[in-house]
Coordinates of C-alpha atoms in Angstrom, one line a residue:
X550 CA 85.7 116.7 97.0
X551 CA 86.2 118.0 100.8
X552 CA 88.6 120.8 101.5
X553 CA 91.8 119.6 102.4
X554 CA 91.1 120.5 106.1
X555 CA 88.7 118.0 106.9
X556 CA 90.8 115.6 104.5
X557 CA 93.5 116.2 107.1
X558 CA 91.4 115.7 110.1
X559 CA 89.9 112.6 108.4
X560 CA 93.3 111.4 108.0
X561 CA 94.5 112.1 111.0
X562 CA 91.7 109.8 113.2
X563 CA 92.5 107.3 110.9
X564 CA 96.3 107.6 112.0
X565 CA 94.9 107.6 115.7
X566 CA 93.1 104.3 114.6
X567 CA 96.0 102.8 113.8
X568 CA 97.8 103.6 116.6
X569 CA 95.0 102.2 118.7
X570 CA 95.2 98.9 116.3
X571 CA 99.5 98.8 116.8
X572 CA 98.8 99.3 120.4
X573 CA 96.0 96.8 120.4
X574 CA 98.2 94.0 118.4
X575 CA 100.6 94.9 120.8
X576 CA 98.7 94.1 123.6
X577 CA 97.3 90.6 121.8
X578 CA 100.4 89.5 120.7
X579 CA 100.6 86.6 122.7
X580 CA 97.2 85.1 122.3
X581 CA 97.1 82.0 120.0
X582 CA 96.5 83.4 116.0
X583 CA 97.9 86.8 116.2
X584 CA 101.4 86.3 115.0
X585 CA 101.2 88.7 112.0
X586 CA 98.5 90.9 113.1
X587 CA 100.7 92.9 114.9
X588 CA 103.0 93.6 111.2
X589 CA 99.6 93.9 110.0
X590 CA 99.0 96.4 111.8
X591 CA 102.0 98.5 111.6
X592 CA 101.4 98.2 108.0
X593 CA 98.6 100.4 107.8
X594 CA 99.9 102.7 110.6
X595 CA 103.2 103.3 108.4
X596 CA 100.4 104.1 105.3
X597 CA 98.0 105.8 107.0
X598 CA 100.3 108.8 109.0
X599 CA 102.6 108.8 105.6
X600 CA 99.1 109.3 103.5
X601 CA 99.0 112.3 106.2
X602 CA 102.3 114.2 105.9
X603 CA 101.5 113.9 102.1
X604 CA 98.5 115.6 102.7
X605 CA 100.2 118.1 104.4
X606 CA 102.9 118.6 102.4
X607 CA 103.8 122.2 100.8
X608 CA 106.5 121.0 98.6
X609 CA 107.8 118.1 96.2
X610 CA 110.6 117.0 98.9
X611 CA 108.0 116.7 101.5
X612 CA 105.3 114.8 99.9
X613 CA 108.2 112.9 98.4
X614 CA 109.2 111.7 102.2
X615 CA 105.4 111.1 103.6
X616 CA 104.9 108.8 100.2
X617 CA 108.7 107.2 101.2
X618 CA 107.0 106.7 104.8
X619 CA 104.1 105.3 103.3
X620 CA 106.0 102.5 101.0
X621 CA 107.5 101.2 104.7
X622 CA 103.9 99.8 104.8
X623 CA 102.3 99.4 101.7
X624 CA 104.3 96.8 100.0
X625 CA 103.4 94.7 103.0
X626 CA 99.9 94.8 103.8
X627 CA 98.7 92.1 101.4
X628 CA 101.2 89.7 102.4
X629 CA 100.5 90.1 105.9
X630 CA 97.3 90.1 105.2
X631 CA 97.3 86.6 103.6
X632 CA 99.7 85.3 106.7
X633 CA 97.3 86.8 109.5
X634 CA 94.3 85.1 107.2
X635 CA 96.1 81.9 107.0
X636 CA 97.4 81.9 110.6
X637 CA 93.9 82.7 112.6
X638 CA 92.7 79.6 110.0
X639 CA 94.8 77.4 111.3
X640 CA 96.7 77.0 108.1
X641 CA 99.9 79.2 108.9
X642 CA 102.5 79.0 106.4
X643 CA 105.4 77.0 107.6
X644 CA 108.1 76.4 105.3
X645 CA 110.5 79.4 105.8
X646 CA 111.3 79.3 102.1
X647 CA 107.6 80.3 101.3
X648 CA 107.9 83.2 103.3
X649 CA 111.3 84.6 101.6
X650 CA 109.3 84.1 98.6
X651 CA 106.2 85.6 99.7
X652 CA 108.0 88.8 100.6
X653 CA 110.7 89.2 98.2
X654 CA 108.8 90.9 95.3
X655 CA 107.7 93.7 98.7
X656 CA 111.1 94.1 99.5
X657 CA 111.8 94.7 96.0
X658 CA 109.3 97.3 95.7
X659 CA 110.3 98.8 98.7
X660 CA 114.1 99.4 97.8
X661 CA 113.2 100.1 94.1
X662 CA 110.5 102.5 95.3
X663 CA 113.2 104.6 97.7
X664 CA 115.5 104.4 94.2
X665 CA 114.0 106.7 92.7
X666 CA 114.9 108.6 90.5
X667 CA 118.1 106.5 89.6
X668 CA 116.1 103.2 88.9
X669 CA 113.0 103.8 87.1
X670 CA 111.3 100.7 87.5
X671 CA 108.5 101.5 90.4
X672 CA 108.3 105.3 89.3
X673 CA 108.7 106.5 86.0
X674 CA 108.5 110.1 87.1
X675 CA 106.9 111.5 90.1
X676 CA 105.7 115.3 90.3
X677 CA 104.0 117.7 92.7
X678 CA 100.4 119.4 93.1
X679 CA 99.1 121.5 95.1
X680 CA 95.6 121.2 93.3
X681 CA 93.0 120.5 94.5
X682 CA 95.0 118.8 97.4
X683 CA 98.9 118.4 98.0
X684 CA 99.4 115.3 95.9
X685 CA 102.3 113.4 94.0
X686 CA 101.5 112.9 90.6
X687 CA 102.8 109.5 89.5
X688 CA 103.6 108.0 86.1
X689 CA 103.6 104.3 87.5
X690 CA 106.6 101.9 86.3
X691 CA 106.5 98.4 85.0
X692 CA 106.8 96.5 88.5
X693 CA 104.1 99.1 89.7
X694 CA 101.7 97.2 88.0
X695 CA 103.4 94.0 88.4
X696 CA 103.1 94.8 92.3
X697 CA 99.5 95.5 92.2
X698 CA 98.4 92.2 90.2
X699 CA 100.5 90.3 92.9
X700 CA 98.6 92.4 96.0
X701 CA 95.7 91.3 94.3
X702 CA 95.7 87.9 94.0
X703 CA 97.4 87.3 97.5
X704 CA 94.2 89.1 98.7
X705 CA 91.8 87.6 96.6
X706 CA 93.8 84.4 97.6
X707 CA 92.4 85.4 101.4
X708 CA 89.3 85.9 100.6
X709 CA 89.2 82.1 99.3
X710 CA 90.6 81.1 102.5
X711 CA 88.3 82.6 104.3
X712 CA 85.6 81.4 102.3
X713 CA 86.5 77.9 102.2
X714 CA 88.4 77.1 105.6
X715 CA 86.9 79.3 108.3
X716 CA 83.6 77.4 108.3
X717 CA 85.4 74.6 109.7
X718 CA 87.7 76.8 112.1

C-alpha cells in the first residue's frame, strides 16, 4: 500500500485530469457525437476530487462530505456512459421516457445516499478510519447492491454496443 502522501498526490493529478477532460468536453461540446460526454465527464470530475477530500479527511464529518461530493458523480457514470456509447454509435436514445427511466434508479441513489442516516437503504451504517488511510467504512444497504448490478449491466450493455455497432460506424 503507498503512504497516503503519494495516494493524495496520485489523486490529485487525477482530479487535474478531469478538469482537463470537463474543460476538454467543454471545448467539444458542439461537435457532432459529444452530447453526453461533457456529463460524462463531470461525472468522474465530481468522483475523482470527492475520492480526494476523503483522502484528506481528519474526521467522520469530513470524509462524510468528500463521499457526499463523490455520489454527485457516481450514480451517473454508467448511465452516461451507455448514452455517450450509444450516441458516438449513432444509436442515441430518443424517446424521452427511456431516459427518465434510465436515470431514475441514480437519482434514487443519489437522494437516498445524502439520507443517510434517516433512510437506511444505500447505507446501513457508515464509520471512520484513519488506518491505514482516512477512509469511510461502509456496511452497504439493499439498493447498494441493487445499484451496482444495474451499473453493471448498463456497462456491460456498452461494451456490446461497442462490440457489435462500431464496426459499422
Amino acid at each position: 500500500m503507498l503512504p497516503i502522501r503519494i495516494q493524495v498526490f496520485v489523486q490529485t493529478i487525477v482530479s487535474m485530469l478531469s478538469i482537463f477532460t470537463v474543460v476538454w468536453a467543454v471545448i467539444m461540446r458542439s461537435t457532432a457525437k459529444s452530447r453526453y460526454y461533457l456529463f460524462l465527464a463531470l461525472t468522474v470530475f465530481f468522483y475523482a476530487t470527492g475520492y480526494l477530500l476523503e483522502l484528506d479527511a481528519q474526521t467522520l464529518e469530513a470524509a462524510y462530505f468528500a463521499q457526499r461530493m463523490q455520489y454527485f458523480g457516481v450514480p451517473f457514470v454508467a448511465v452516461c456512459y451507455y448514452l455517450f456509447i450509444r450516441d458516438y454509435g449513432n444509436r442515441p436514445v430518443r424517446k424521452k421516457w427511456q431516459l427518465v427511466l434510465l436515470f431514475l434508479l441514480p437519482v434514487v441513489v443519489l437522494f437516498s445516499m445524502n439520507g443517510y442516516p434517516d433512510w437506511r437503504a444505500y447505507y446501513h451504517r457508515i464509520t471512520f478510519d484513519m488506518l491505514p488511510t482516512p477512509h469511510l467504512v461502509i456496511e452497504k444497504g439493499v439498493l447498494f447492491y441493487l445499484f451496482m448490478a444495474y451499473s453493471l449491466g448498463l456497462i456491460l450493455l456498452g461494451l456490446i454496443e461497442v462490440l457489435w455497432h462500431y464496426p459499422t460506424t
